[in-house]
PDB file of C-alpha atoms in Angstrom:
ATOM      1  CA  UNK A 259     107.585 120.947 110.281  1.00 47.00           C
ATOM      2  CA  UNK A 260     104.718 123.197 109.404  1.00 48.00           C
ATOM      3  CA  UNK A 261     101.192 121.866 107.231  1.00 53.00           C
ATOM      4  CA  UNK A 262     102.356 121.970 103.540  1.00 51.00           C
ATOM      5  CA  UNK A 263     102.868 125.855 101.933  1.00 46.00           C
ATOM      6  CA  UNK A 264     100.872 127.618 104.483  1.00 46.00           C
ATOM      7  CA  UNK A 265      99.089 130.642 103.530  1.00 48.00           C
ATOM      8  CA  UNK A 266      96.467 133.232 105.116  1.00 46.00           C
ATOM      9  CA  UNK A 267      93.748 134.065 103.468  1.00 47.00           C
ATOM     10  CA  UNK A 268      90.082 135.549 104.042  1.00 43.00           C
ATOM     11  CA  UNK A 269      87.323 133.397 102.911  1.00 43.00           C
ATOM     12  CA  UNK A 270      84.571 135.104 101.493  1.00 39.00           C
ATOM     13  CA  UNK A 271      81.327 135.014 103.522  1.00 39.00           C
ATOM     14  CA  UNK A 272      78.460 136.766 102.345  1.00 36.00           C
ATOM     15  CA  UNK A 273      80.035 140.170 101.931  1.00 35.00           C
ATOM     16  CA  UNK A 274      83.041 140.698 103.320  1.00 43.00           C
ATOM     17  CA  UNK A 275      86.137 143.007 104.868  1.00 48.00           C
ATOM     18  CA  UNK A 276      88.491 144.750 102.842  1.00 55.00           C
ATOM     19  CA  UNK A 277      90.968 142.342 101.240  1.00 55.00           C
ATOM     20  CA  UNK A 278      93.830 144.307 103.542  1.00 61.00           C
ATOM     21  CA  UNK A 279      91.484 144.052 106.964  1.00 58.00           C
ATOM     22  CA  UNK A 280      91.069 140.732 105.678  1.00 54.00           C
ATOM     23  CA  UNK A 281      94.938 139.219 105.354  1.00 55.00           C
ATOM     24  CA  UNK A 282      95.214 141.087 109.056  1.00 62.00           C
ATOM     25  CA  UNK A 283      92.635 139.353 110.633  1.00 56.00           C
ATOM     26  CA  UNK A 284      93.555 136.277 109.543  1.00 56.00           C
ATOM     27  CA  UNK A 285      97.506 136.748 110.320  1.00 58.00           C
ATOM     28  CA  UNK A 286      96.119 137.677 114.064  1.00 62.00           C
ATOM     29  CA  UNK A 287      93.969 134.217 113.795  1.00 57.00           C
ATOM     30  CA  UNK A 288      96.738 132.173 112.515  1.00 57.00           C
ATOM     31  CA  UNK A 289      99.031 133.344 115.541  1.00 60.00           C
ATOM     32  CA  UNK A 290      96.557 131.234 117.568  1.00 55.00           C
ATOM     33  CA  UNK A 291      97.504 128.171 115.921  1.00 58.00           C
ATOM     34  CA  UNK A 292     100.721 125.735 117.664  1.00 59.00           C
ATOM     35  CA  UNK A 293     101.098 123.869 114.021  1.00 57.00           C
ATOM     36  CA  UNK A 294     102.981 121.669 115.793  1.00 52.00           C
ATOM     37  CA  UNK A 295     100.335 120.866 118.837  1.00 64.00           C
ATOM     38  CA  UNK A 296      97.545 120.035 117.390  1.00 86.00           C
ATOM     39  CA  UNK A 297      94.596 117.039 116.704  1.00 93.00           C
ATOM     40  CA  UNK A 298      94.060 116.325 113.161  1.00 93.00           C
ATOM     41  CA  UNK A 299      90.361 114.841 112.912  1.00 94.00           C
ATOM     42  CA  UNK A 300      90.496 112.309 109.783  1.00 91.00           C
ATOM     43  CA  UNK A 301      92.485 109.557 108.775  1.00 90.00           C
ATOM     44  CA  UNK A 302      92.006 110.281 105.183  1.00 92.00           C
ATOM     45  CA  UNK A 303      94.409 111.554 102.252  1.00 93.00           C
ATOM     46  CA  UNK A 304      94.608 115.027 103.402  1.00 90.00           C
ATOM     47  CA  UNK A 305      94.522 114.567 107.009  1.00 91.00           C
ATOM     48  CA  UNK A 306      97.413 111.652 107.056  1.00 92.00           C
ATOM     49  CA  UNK A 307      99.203 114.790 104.639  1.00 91.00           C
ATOM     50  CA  UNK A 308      98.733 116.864 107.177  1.00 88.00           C
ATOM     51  CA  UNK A 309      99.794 114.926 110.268  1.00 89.00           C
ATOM     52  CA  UNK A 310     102.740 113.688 108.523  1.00 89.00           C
ATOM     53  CA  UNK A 311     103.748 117.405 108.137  1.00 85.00           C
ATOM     54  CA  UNK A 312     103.068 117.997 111.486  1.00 84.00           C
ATOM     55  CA  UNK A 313     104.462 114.805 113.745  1.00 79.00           C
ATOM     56  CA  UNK A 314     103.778 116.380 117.169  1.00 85.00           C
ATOM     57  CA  UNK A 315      99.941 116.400 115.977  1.00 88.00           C
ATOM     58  CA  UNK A 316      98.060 113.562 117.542  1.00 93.00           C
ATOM     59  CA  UNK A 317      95.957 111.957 115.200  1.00 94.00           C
ATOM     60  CA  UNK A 318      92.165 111.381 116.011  1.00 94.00           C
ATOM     61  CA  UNK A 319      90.707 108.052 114.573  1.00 92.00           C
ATOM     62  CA  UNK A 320      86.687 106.308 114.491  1.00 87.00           C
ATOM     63  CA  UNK A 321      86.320 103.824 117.267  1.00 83.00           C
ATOM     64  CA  UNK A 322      87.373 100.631 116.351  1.00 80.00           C
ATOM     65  CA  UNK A 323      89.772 101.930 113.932  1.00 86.00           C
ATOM     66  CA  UNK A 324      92.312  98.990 113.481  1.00 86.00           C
ATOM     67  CA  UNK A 325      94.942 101.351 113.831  1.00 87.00           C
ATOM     68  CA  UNK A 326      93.955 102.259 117.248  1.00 88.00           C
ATOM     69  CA  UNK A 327      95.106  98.928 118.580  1.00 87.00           C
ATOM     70  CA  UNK A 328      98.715 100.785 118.687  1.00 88.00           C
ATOM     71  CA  UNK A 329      99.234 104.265 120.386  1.00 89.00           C
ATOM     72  CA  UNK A 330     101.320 105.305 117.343  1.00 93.00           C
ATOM     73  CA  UNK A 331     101.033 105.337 113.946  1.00 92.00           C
ATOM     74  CA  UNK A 332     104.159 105.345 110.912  1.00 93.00           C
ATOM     75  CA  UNK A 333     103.253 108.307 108.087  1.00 93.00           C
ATOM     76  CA  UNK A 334     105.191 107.671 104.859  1.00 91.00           C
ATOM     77  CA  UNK A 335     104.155 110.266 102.236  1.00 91.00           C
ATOM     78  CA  UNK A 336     105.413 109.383  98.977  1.00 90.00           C
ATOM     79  CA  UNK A 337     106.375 112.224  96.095  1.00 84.00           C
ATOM     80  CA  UNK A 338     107.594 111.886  92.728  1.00 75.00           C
ATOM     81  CA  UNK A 339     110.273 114.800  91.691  1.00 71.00           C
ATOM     82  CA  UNK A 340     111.767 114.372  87.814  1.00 62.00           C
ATOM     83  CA  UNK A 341     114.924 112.617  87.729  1.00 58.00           C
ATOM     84  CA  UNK A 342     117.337 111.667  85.316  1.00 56.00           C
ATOM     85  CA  UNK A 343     117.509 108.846  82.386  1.00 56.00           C
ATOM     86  CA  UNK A 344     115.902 106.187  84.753  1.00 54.00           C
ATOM     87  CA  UNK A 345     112.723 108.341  85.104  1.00 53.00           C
ATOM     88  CA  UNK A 346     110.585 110.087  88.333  1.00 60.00           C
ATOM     89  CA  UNK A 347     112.602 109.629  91.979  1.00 66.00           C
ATOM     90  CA  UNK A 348     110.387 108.643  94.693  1.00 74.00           C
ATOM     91  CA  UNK A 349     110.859 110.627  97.534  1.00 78.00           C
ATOM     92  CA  UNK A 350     109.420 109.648 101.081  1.00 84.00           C
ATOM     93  CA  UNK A 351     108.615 111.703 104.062  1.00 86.00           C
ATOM     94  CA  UNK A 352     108.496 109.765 106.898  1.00 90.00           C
ATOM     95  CA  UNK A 353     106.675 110.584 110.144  1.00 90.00           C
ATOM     96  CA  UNK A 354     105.330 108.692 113.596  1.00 92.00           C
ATOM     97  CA  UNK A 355     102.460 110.604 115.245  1.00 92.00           C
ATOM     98  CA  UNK A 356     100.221 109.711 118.250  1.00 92.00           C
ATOM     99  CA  UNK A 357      96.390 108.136 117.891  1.00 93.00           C
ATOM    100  CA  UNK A 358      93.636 108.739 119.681  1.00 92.00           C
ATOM    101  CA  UNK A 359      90.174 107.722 118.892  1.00 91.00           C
ATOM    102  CA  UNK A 360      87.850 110.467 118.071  1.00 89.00           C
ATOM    103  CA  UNK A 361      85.494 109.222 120.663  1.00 82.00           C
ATOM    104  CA  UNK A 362      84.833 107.485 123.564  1.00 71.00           C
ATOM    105  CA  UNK A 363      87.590 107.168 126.229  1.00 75.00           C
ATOM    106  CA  UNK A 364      90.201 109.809 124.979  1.00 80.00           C
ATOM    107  CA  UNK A 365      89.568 112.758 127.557  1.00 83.00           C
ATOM    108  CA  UNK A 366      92.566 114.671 126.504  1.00 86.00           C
ATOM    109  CA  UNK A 367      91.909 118.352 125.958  1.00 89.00           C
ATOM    110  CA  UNK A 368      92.067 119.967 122.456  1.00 90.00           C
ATOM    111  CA  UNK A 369      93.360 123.523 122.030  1.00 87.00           C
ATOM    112  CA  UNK A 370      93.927 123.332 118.291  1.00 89.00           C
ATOM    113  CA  UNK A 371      91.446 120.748 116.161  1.00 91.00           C
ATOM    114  CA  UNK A 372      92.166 120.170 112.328  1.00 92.00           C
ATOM    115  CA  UNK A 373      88.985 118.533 110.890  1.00 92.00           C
ATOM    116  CA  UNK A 374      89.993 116.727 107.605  1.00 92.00           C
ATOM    117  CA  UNK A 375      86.821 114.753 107.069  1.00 90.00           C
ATOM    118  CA  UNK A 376      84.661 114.316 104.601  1.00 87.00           C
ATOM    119  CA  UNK A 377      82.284 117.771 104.382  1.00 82.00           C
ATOM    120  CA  UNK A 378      79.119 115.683 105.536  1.00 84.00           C
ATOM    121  CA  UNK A 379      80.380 113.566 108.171  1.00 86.00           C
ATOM    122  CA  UNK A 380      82.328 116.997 109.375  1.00 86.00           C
ATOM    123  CA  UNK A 381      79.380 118.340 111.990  1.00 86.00           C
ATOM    124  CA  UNK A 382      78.994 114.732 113.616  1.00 87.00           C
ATOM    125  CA  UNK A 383      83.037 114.006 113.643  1.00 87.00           C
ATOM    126  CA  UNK A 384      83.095 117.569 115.597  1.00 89.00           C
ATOM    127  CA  UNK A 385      80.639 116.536 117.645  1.00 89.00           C
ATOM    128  CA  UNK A 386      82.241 113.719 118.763  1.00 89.00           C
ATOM    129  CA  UNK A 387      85.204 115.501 120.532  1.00 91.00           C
ATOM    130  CA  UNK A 388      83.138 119.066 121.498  1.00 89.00           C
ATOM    131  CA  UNK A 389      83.585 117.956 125.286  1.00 90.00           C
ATOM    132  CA  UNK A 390      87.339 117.615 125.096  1.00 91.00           C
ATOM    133  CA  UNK A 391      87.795 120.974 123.065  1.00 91.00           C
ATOM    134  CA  UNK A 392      89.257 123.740 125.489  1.00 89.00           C
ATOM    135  CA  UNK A 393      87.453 127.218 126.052  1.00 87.00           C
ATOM    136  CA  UNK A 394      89.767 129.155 123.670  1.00 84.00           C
ATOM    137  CA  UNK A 395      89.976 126.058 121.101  1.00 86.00           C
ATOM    138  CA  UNK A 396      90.840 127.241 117.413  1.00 85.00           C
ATOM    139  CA  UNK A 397      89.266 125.082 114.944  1.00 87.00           C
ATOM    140  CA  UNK A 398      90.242 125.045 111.479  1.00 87.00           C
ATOM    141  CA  UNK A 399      87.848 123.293 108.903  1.00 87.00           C
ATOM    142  CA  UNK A 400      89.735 121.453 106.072  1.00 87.00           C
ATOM    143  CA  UNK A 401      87.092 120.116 103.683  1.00 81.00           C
ATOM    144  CA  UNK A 402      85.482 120.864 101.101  1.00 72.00           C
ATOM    145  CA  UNK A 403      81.991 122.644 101.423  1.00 69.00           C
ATOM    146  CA  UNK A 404      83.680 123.981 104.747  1.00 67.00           C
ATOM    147  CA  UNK A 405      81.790 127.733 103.985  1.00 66.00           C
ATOM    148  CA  UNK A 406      78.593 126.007 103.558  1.00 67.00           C
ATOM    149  CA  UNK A 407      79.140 124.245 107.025  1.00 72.00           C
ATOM    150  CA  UNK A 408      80.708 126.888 108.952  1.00 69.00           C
ATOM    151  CA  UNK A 409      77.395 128.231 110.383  1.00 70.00           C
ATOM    152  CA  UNK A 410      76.135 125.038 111.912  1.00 72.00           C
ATOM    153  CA  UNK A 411      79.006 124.258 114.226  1.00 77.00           C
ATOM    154  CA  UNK A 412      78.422 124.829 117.851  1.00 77.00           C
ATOM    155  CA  UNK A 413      82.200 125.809 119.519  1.00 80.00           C
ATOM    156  CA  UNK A 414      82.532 127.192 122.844  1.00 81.00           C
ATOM    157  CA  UNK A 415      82.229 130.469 123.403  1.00 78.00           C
ATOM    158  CA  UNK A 416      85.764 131.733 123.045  1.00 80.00           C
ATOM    159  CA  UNK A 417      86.244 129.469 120.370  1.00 81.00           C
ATOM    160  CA  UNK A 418      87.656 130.391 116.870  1.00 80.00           C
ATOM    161  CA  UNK A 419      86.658 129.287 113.757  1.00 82.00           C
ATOM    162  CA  UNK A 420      89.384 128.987 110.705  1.00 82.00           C
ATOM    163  CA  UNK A 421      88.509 127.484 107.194  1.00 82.00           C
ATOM    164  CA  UNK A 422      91.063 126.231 104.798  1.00 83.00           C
ATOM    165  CA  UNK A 423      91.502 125.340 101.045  1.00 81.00           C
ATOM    166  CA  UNK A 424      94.188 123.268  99.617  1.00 84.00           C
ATOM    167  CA  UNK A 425      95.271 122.958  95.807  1.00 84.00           C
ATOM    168  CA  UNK A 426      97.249 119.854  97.206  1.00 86.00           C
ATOM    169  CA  UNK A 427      96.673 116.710  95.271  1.00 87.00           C
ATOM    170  CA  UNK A 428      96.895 113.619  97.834  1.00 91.00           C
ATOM    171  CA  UNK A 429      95.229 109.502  97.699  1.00 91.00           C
ATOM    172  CA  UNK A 430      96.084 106.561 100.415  1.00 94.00           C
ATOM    173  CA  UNK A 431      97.728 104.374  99.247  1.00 93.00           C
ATOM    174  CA  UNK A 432      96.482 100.803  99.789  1.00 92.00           C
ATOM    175  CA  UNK A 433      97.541  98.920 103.022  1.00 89.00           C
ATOM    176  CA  UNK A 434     100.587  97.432 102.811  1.00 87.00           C
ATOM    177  CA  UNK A 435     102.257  96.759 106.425  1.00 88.00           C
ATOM    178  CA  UNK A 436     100.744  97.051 109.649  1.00 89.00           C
ATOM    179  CA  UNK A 437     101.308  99.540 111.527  1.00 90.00           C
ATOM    180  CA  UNK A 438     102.225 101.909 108.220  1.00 93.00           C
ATOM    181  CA  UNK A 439      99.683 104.547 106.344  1.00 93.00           C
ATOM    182  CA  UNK A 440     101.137 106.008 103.395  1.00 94.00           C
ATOM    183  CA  UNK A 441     100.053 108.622 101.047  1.00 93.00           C
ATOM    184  CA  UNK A 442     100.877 109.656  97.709  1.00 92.00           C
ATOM    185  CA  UNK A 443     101.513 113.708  97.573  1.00 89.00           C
ATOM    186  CA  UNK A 444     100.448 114.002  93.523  1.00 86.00           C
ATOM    187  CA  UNK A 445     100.227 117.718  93.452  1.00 82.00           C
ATOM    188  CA  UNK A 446     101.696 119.796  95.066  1.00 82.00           C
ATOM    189  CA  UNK A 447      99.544 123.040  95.709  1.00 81.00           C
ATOM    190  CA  UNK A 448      98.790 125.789  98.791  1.00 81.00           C
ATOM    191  CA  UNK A 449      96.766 125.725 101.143  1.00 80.00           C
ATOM    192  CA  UNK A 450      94.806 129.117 102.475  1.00 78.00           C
ATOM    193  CA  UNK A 451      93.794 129.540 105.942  1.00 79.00           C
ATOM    194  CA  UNK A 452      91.772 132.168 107.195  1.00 75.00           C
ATOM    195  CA  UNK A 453      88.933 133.245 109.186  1.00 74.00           C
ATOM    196  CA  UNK A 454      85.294 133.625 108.206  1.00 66.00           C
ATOM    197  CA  UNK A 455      84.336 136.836 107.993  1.00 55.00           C
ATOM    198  CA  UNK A 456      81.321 138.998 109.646  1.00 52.00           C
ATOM    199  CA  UNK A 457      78.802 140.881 107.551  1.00 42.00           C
ATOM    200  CA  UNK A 458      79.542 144.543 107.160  1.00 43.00           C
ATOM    201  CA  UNK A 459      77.462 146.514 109.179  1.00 41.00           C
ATOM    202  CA  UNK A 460      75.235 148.947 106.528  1.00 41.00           C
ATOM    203  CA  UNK A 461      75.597 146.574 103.525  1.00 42.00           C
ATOM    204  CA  UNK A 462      77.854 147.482 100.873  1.00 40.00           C
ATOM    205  CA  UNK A 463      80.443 145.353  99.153  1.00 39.00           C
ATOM    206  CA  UNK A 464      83.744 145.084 100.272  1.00 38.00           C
ATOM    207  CA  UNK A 465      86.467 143.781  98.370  1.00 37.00           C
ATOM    208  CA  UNK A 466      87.226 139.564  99.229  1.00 36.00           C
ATOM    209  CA  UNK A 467      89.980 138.157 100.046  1.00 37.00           C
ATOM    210  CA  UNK A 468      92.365 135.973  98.644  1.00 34.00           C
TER     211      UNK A 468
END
């Protein structure tokens, strides 16, 4: 399973690259990405969308975190498709993924970080984990105000930095059962994800990408 209807895109940052050097670079990014090995920071609506799309992911949790009494955690994600006389189907997606919290005693490294947090808690949530992140870590920055942000993070040196935008329409749905998150997928959407890109060197606008 892949994070839902995955696109590249380049995100528009100051000026920018052509739109064509644009979709490249970020196609040569995206390669670096195992979307099926990676830590998804945020236990919210989109990151629970996420990890449920992508149940080798290990989930990264605040200390204290009820959840994180268990090393696993059941993903439902609920969807409505049109059905027949009786009215909308529900249709469930059902995942189990790993937890670990996103602090404190977890020392396992991270090559690919997803943070899904809110856009002001994003810098400290990223701080939190910096020592576990690997030297060639690629982190991709799923909220919203993520171009604002994207110049304050500190990543190691050989780090890469991705930023993504979703149309996807997601809310948690109150706790029902222990052990169970569950999260209604209300619109369905795309989300872009694509590298930041560098100032062109002589000024000039270039054409931004998608």
């Amino acid at each position: 399973a892949a994070p839902p209807a995955l696109s590249v895109a380049g995100f528009l940052h100051r000026r920018t690259l052509s739109r064509k050097q644009a979709v490249q670079l970020a196609k040569e990014r995206l390669a670096l990405v195992p979307t099926n090995r990676m830590h998804i920071l945020g236990g919210g609506a989109l990151g629970t969308l996420w990890a449920a799309h992508c149940p080798a992911a290990t989930l990264l949790l605040r200390e204290g975190t009820t959840a994180l009494q268990a090393s696993r955690l059941r993903l439902r994600v609920h969807r409505l498709r049109a059905g027949e006389a009786a009215g909308p189907v529900d249709e469930a997606l059902e995942a189990c993924v790993r937890l670990e919290p996103s602090s404190g005693s977890a020392t396992t490294p991270i090559g690919t970080l997803v943070i899904a947090t809110k856009a002001y808690g994003a810098a400290a949530a990223l701080e939190g984990v910096r020592s576990r992140l690997q030297s060639d870590a690629v982190v991709v920055l799923l909220c919203n105000g993520a171009l604002s942000l994207a110049d304050s993070l500190q990543l190691p040196a050989g780090g890469a930095l991705l930023v993504a935008t979703t149309t996807h329409g997601a809310w948690l749905h109150p706790p029902r059962q222990e052990g169970l998150r569950e999260v209604q997928h209300a619109g369905r959407g795309t989300t872009w994800v694509g590298p930041l890109l560098p100032l062109r060197a002589g000024g000039g606008g270039g054409g931004g990408g998608g």
